[in-house]
Amino acid sequence: MELVAVAGGGAIGAVLRHLTGLAVHGLLGRGFPWGTLAVNLSGSLAMGLAYVLLAERGLLPGAWRSFITVGLLGAFTTFSTFSLDTIALVGADAPARAAAYVLASVGLCLLAAWLGILLGRTL
């Protein structure tokens, strides 16, 4: 049952990632990987919140935790896409933008996860 939960969450997370990327790129353009950054930030925030609510507080049984964290959020966040976007920026002779993207992605996503944990602990 847990594998079915992970697969279902993964399918939904992948679709949400794609739609979010399209929406963000539609708003901000494609000159910078804004879509991937937005997905990773919101996914990190959600993962921090889910950690507190699901792991620390045990609000849902195991299959639901796996559905949300491993499936939905695992497929929604896009570290592999982040890596490819970074390499593409370097290949486009934009090493400063690549470095800014790496710093923003790592720093802001860590901050977002921490904020999610804080938010979850205050609820």
mmCIF file of N, CA, C and O in Angstrom, residues 16-69:
data_model
loop_
_atom_site.group_PDB
_atom_site.id
_atom_site.type_symbol
_atom_site.label_atom_id
_atom_site.label_comp_id
_atom_site.label_asym_id
_atom_site.label_seq_id
_atom_site.Cartn_x
_atom_site.Cartn_y
_atom_site.Cartn_z
ATOM 1 N N LEU A 16 2.124 18.958 -10.628
ATOM 2 C CA LEU A 16 2.153 20.265 -9.964
ATOM 3 C C LEU A 16 3.455 21.012 -10.244
ATOM 4 O O LEU A 16 3.459 22.226 -10.425
ATOM 5 N N ARG A 17 4.570 20.282 -10.273
ATOM 6 C CA ARG A 17 5.860 20.905 -10.597
ATOM 7 C C ARG A 17 5.823 21.507 -11.998
ATOM 8 O O ARG A 17 6.232 22.646 -12.216
ATOM 9 N N HIS A 18 5.320 20.751 -12.939
ATOM 10 C CA HIS A 18 5.258 21.226 -14.323
ATOM 11 C C HIS A 18 4.365 22.463 -14.446
ATOM 12 O O HIS A 18 4.759 23.470 -15.058
ATOM 13 N N LEU A 19 3.188 22.411 -13.843
ATOM 14 C CA LEU A 19 2.263 23.542 -13.924
ATOM 15 C C LEU A 19 2.819 24.780 -13.214
ATOM 16 O O LEU A 19 2.660 25.902 -13.704
ATOM 17 N N THR A 20 3.469 24.578 -12.085
ATOM 18 C CA THR A 20 4.069 25.702 -11.361
ATOM 19 C C THR A 20 5.173 26.335 -12.199
ATOM 20 O O THR A 20 5.251 27.564 -12.310
ATOM 21 N N GLY A 21 6.023 25.515 -12.784
ATOM 22 C CA GLY A 21 7.089 26.036 -13.639
ATOM 23 C C GLY A 21 6.550 26.845 -14.806
ATOM 24 O O GLY A 21 7.049 27.932 -15.113
ATOM 25 N N LEU A 22 5.519 26.327 -15.451
ATOM 26 C CA LEU A 22 4.904 27.052 -16.567
ATOM 27 C C LEU A 22 4.338 28.395 -16.104
ATOM 28 O O LEU A 22 4.524 29.422 -16.772
ATOM 29 N N ALA A 23 3.664 28.388 -14.976
ATOM 30 C CA ALA A 23 3.053 29.623 -14.476
ATOM 31 C C ALA A 23 4.108 30.657 -14.113
ATOM 32 O O ALA A 23 3.984 31.835 -14.488
ATOM 33 N N VAL A 24 5.149 30.230 -13.432
ATOM 34 C CA VAL A 24 6.195 31.175 -13.016
ATOM 35 C C VAL A 24 6.944 31.705 -14.234
ATOM 36 O O VAL A 24 7.223 32.904 -14.327
ATOM 37 N N HIS A 25 7.277 30.826 -15.160
ATOM 38 C CA HIS A 25 7.958 31.296 -16.374
ATOM 39 C C HIS A 25 7.074 32.228 -17.192
ATOM 40 O O HIS A 25 7.563 33.163 -17.823
ATOM 41 N N GLY A 26 5.764 31.992 -17.178
ATOM 42 C CA GLY A 26 4.838 32.890 -17.860
ATOM 43 C C GLY A 26 4.836 34.276 -17.244
ATOM 44 O O GLY A 26 4.690 35.281 -17.945
ATOM 45 N N LEU A 27 5.017 34.337 -15.935
ATOM 46 C CA LEU A 27 5.043 35.633 -15.232
ATOM 47 C C LEU A 27 6.391 36.332 -15.320
ATOM 48 O O LEU A 27 6.454 37.548 -15.501
ATOM 49 N N LEU A 28 7.471 35.568 -15.176
ATOM 50 C CA LEU A 28 8.797 36.178 -15.033
ATOM 51 C C LEU A 28 9.734 35.953 -16.215
ATOM 52 O O LEU A 28 10.842 36.483 -16.217
ATOM 53 N N GLY A 29 9.323 35.153 -17.169
ATOM 54 C CA GLY A 29 10.175 34.891 -18.325
ATOM 55 C C GLY A 29 11.136 33.740 -18.069
ATOM 56 O O GLY A 29 11.187 33.167 -16.989
ATOM 57 N N ARG A 30 11.927 33.433 -19.086
ATOM 58 C CA ARG A 30 12.833 32.282 -19.024
ATOM 59 C C ARG A 30 14.307 32.681 -18.994
ATOM 60 O O ARG A 30 15.179 31.845 -19.183
ATOM 61 N N GLY A 31 14.618 33.935 -18.721
ATOM 62 C CA GLY A 31 16.009 34.372 -18.674
ATOM 63 C C GLY A 31 16.763 33.851 -17.467
ATOM 64 O O GLY A 31 17.990 33.898 -17.425
ATOM 65 N N PHE A 32 16.050 33.367 -16.483
ATOM 66 C CA PHE A 32 16.603 32.817 -15.246
ATOM 67 C C PHE A 32 15.684 31.668 -14.858
ATOM 68 O O PHE A 32 14.480 31.731 -15.130
ATOM 69 N N PRO A 33 16.190 30.605 -14.241
ATOM 70 C CA PRO A 33 15.334 29.463 -13.904
ATOM 71 C C PRO A 33 14.388 29.740 -12.727
ATOM 72 O O PRO A 33 14.409 29.064 -11.701
ATOM 73 N N TRP A 34 13.545 30.755 -12.892
ATOM 74 C CA TRP A 34 12.621 31.153 -11.824
ATOM 75 C C TRP A 34 11.651 30.040 -11.447
ATOM 76 O O TRP A 34 11.291 29.887 -10.277
ATOM 77 N N GLY A 35 11.199 29.271 -12.429
ATOM 78 C CA GLY A 35 10.250 28.200 -12.161
ATOM 79 C C GLY A 35 10.827 27.148 -11.235
ATOM 80 O O GLY A 35 10.190 26.730 -10.263
ATOM 81 N N THR A 36 12.053 26.713 -11.523
ATOM 82 C CA THR A 36 12.702 25.714 -10.679
ATOM 83 C C THR A 36 12.965 26.270 -9.286
ATOM 84 O O THR A 36 12.748 25.586 -8.283
ATOM 85 N N LEU A 37 13.406 27.509 -9.220
ATOM 86 C CA LEU A 37 13.657 28.130 -7.920
ATOM 87 C C LEU A 37 12.364 28.223 -7.105
ATOM 88 O O LEU A 37 12.339 27.897 -5.916
ATOM 89 N N ALA A 38 11.274 28.631 -7.740
ATOM 90 C CA ALA A 38 9.987 28.740 -7.039
ATOM 91 C C ALA A 38 9.512 27.385 -6.533
ATOM 92 O O ALA A 38 9.020 27.262 -5.406
ATOM 93 N N VAL A 39 9.668 26.360 -7.352
ATOM 94 C CA VAL A 39 9.273 25.014 -6.953
ATOM 95 C C VAL A 39 10.122 24.545 -5.773
ATOM 96 O O VAL A 39 9.604 24.000 -4.797
ATOM 97 N N ASN A 40 11.427 24.754 -5.853
ATOM 98 C CA ASN A 40 12.294 24.284 -4.783
ATOM 99 C C ASN A 40 12.060 25.059 -3.488
ATOM 100 O O ASN A 40 12.118 24.486 -2.396
ATOM 101 N N LEU A 41 11.800 26.347 -3.579
ATOM 102 C CA LEU A 41 11.501 27.127 -2.376
ATOM 103 C C LEU A 41 10.196 26.683 -1.736
ATOM 104 O O LEU A 41 10.131 26.418 -0.524
ATOM 105 N N SER A 42 9.140 26.613 -2.526
ATOM 106 C CA SER A 42 7.848 26.219 -1.955
ATOM 107 C C SER A 42 7.871 24.769 -1.490
ATOM 108 O O SER A 42 7.285 24.431 -0.453
ATOM 109 N N GLY A 43 8.583 23.913 -2.216
ATOM 110 C CA GLY A 43 8.700 22.519 -1.800
ATOM 111 C C GLY A 43 9.498 22.358 -0.512
ATOM 112 O O GLY A 43 9.172 21.527 0.337
ATOM 113 N N SER A 44 10.541 23.171 -0.345
ATOM 114 C CA SER A 44 11.329 23.124 0.886
ATOM 115 C C SER A 44 10.505 23.603 2.078
ATOM 116 O O SER A 44 10.554 23.013 3.163
ATOM 117 N N LEU A 45 9.751 24.657 1.875
ATOM 118 C CA LEU A 45 8.869 25.148 2.933
ATOM 119 C C LEU A 45 7.843 24.072 3.310
ATOM 120 O O LEU A 45 7.644 23.763 4.494
ATOM 121 N N ALA A 46 7.228 23.481 2.305
ATOM 122 C CA ALA A 46 6.229 22.436 2.555
ATOM 123 C C ALA A 46 6.853 21.222 3.230
ATOM 124 O O ALA A 46 6.233 20.601 4.105
ATOM 125 N N MET A 47 8.080 20.869 2.852
ATOM 126 C CA MET A 47 8.739 19.709 3.454
ATOM 127 C C MET A 47 9.037 19.968 4.928
ATOM 128 O O MET A 47 8.872 19.075 5.773
ATOM 129 N N GLY A 48 9.480 21.180 5.253
ATOM 130 C CA GLY A 48 9.716 21.511 6.652
ATOM 131 C C GLY A 48 8.437 21.430 7.464
ATOM 132 O O GLY A 48 8.406 20.865 8.568
ATOM 133 N N LEU A 49 7.377 21.968 6.931
ATOM 134 C CA LEU A 49 6.073 21.928 7.597
ATOM 135 C C LEU A 49 5.574 20.483 7.726
ATOM 136 O O LEU A 49 5.115 20.063 8.787
ATOM 137 N N ALA A 50 5.700 19.727 6.652
ATOM 138 C CA ALA A 50 5.262 18.327 6.677
ATOM 139 C C ALA A 50 6.066 17.519 7.687
ATOM 140 O O ALA A 50 5.514 16.649 8.374
ATOM 141 N N TYR A 51 7.351 17.802 7.797
ATOM 142 C CA TYR A 51 8.187 17.087 8.762
ATOM 143 C C TYR A 51 7.627 17.236 10.172
ATOM 144 O O TYR A 51 7.475 16.257 10.906
ATOM 145 N N VAL A 52 7.310 18.467 10.548
ATOM 146 C CA VAL A 52 6.794 18.695 11.895
ATOM 147 C C VAL A 52 5.423 18.039 12.072
ATOM 148 O O VAL A 52 5.187 17.317 13.038
ATOM 149 N N LEU A 53 4.536 18.304 11.139
ATOM 150 C CA LEU A 53 3.168 17.804 11.287
ATOM 151 C C LEU A 53 3.073 16.290 11.168
ATOM 152 O O LEU A 53 2.299 15.658 11.887
ATOM 153 N N LEU A 54 3.865 15.702 10.294
ATOM 154 C CA LEU A 54 3.731 14.266 10.033
ATOM 155 C C LEU A 54 4.713 13.419 10.832
ATOM 156 O O LEU A 54 4.338 12.378 11.366
ATOM 157 N N ALA A 55 5.962 13.842 10.923
ATOM 158 C CA ALA A 55 6.964 13.031 11.625
ATOM 159 C C ALA A 55 6.972 13.325 13.121
ATOM 160 O O ALA A 55 6.903 12.415 13.940
ATOM 161 N N GLU A 56 7.062 14.613 13.471
ATOM 162 C CA GLU A 56 7.136 14.956 14.891
ATOM 163 C C GLU A 56 5.798 14.756 15.598
ATOM 164 O O GLU A 56 5.760 14.262 16.718
ATOM 165 N N ARG A 57 4.722 15.159 14.962
ATOM 166 C CA ARG A 57 3.402 15.076 15.610
ATOM 167 C C ARG A 57 2.617 13.831 15.216
ATOM 168 O O ARG A 57 1.598 13.531 15.834
ATOM 169 N N GLY A 58 3.050 13.152 14.166
ATOM 170 C CA GLY A 58 2.395 11.917 13.748
ATOM 171 C C GLY A 58 0.925 12.075 13.409
ATOM 172 O O GLY A 58 0.107 11.228 13.762
ATOM 173 N N LEU A 59 0.587 13.159 12.692
ATOM 174 C CA LEU A 59 -0.817 13.438 12.407
ATOM 175 C C LEU A 59 -1.459 12.458 11.425
ATOM 176 O O LEU A 59 -2.671 12.310 11.424
ATOM 177 N N LEU A 60 -0.654 11.831 10.590
ATOM 178 C CA LEU A 60 -1.206 10.888 9.612
ATOM 179 C C LEU A 60 -0.436 9.575 9.685
ATOM 180 O O LEU A 60 0.739 9.566 10.045
ATOM 181 N N PRO A 61 -1.072 8.469 9.316
ATOM 182 C CA PRO A 61 -0.372 7.173 9.310
ATOM 183 C C PRO A 61 0.717 7.120 8.234
ATOM 184 O O PRO A 61 0.777 7.973 7.339
ATOM 185 N N GLY A 62 1.565 6.095 8.319
ATOM 186 C CA GLY A 62 2.739 5.938 7.462
ATOM 187 C C GLY A 62 2.506 6.090 5.970
ATOM 188 O O GLY A 62 3.278 6.742 5.287
ATOM 189 N N ALA A 63 1.453 5.477 5.451
ATOM 190 C CA ALA A 63 1.210 5.556 4.006
ATOM 191 C C ALA A 63 0.928 6.989 3.582
ATOM 192 O O ALA A 63 1.378 7.430 2.518
ATOM 193 N N TRP A 64 0.219 7.745 4.387
ATOM 194 C CA TRP A 64 -0.046 9.147 4.065
ATOM 195 C C TRP A 64 1.218 9.984 4.162
ATOM 196 O O TRP A 64 1.440 10.891 3.356
ATOM 197 N N ARG A 65 2.044 9.699 5.157
ATOM 198 C CA ARG A 65 3.329 10.421 5.268
ATOM 199 C C ARG A 65 4.167 10.175 4.026
ATOM 200 O O ARG A 65 4.763 11.097 3.465
ATOM 201 N N SER A 66 4.216 8.931 3.580
ATOM 202 C CA SER A 66 4.984 8.598 2.373
ATOM 203 C C SER A 66 4.380 9.245 1.132
ATOM 204 O O SER A 66 5.101 9.709 0.244
ATOM 205 N N PHE A 67 3.044 9.259 1.061
ATOM 206 C CA PHE A 67 2.360 9.909 -0.058
ATOM 207 C C PHE A 67 2.797 11.374 -0.166
ATOM 208 O O PHE A 67 3.137 11.855 -1.239
ATOM 209 N N ILE A 68 2.813 12.075 0.969
ATOM 210 C CA ILE A 68 3.092 13.510 0.970
ATOM 211 C C ILE A 68 4.588 13.804 0.824
ATOM 212 O O ILE A 68 4.983 14.597 -0.031
ATOM 213 N N THR A 69 5.428 13.167 1.653
ATOM 214 C CA THR A 69 6.849 13.542 1.662
ATOM 215 C C THR A 69 7.632 12.904 0.519
ATOM 216 O O THR A 69 8.290 13.606 -0.250
#
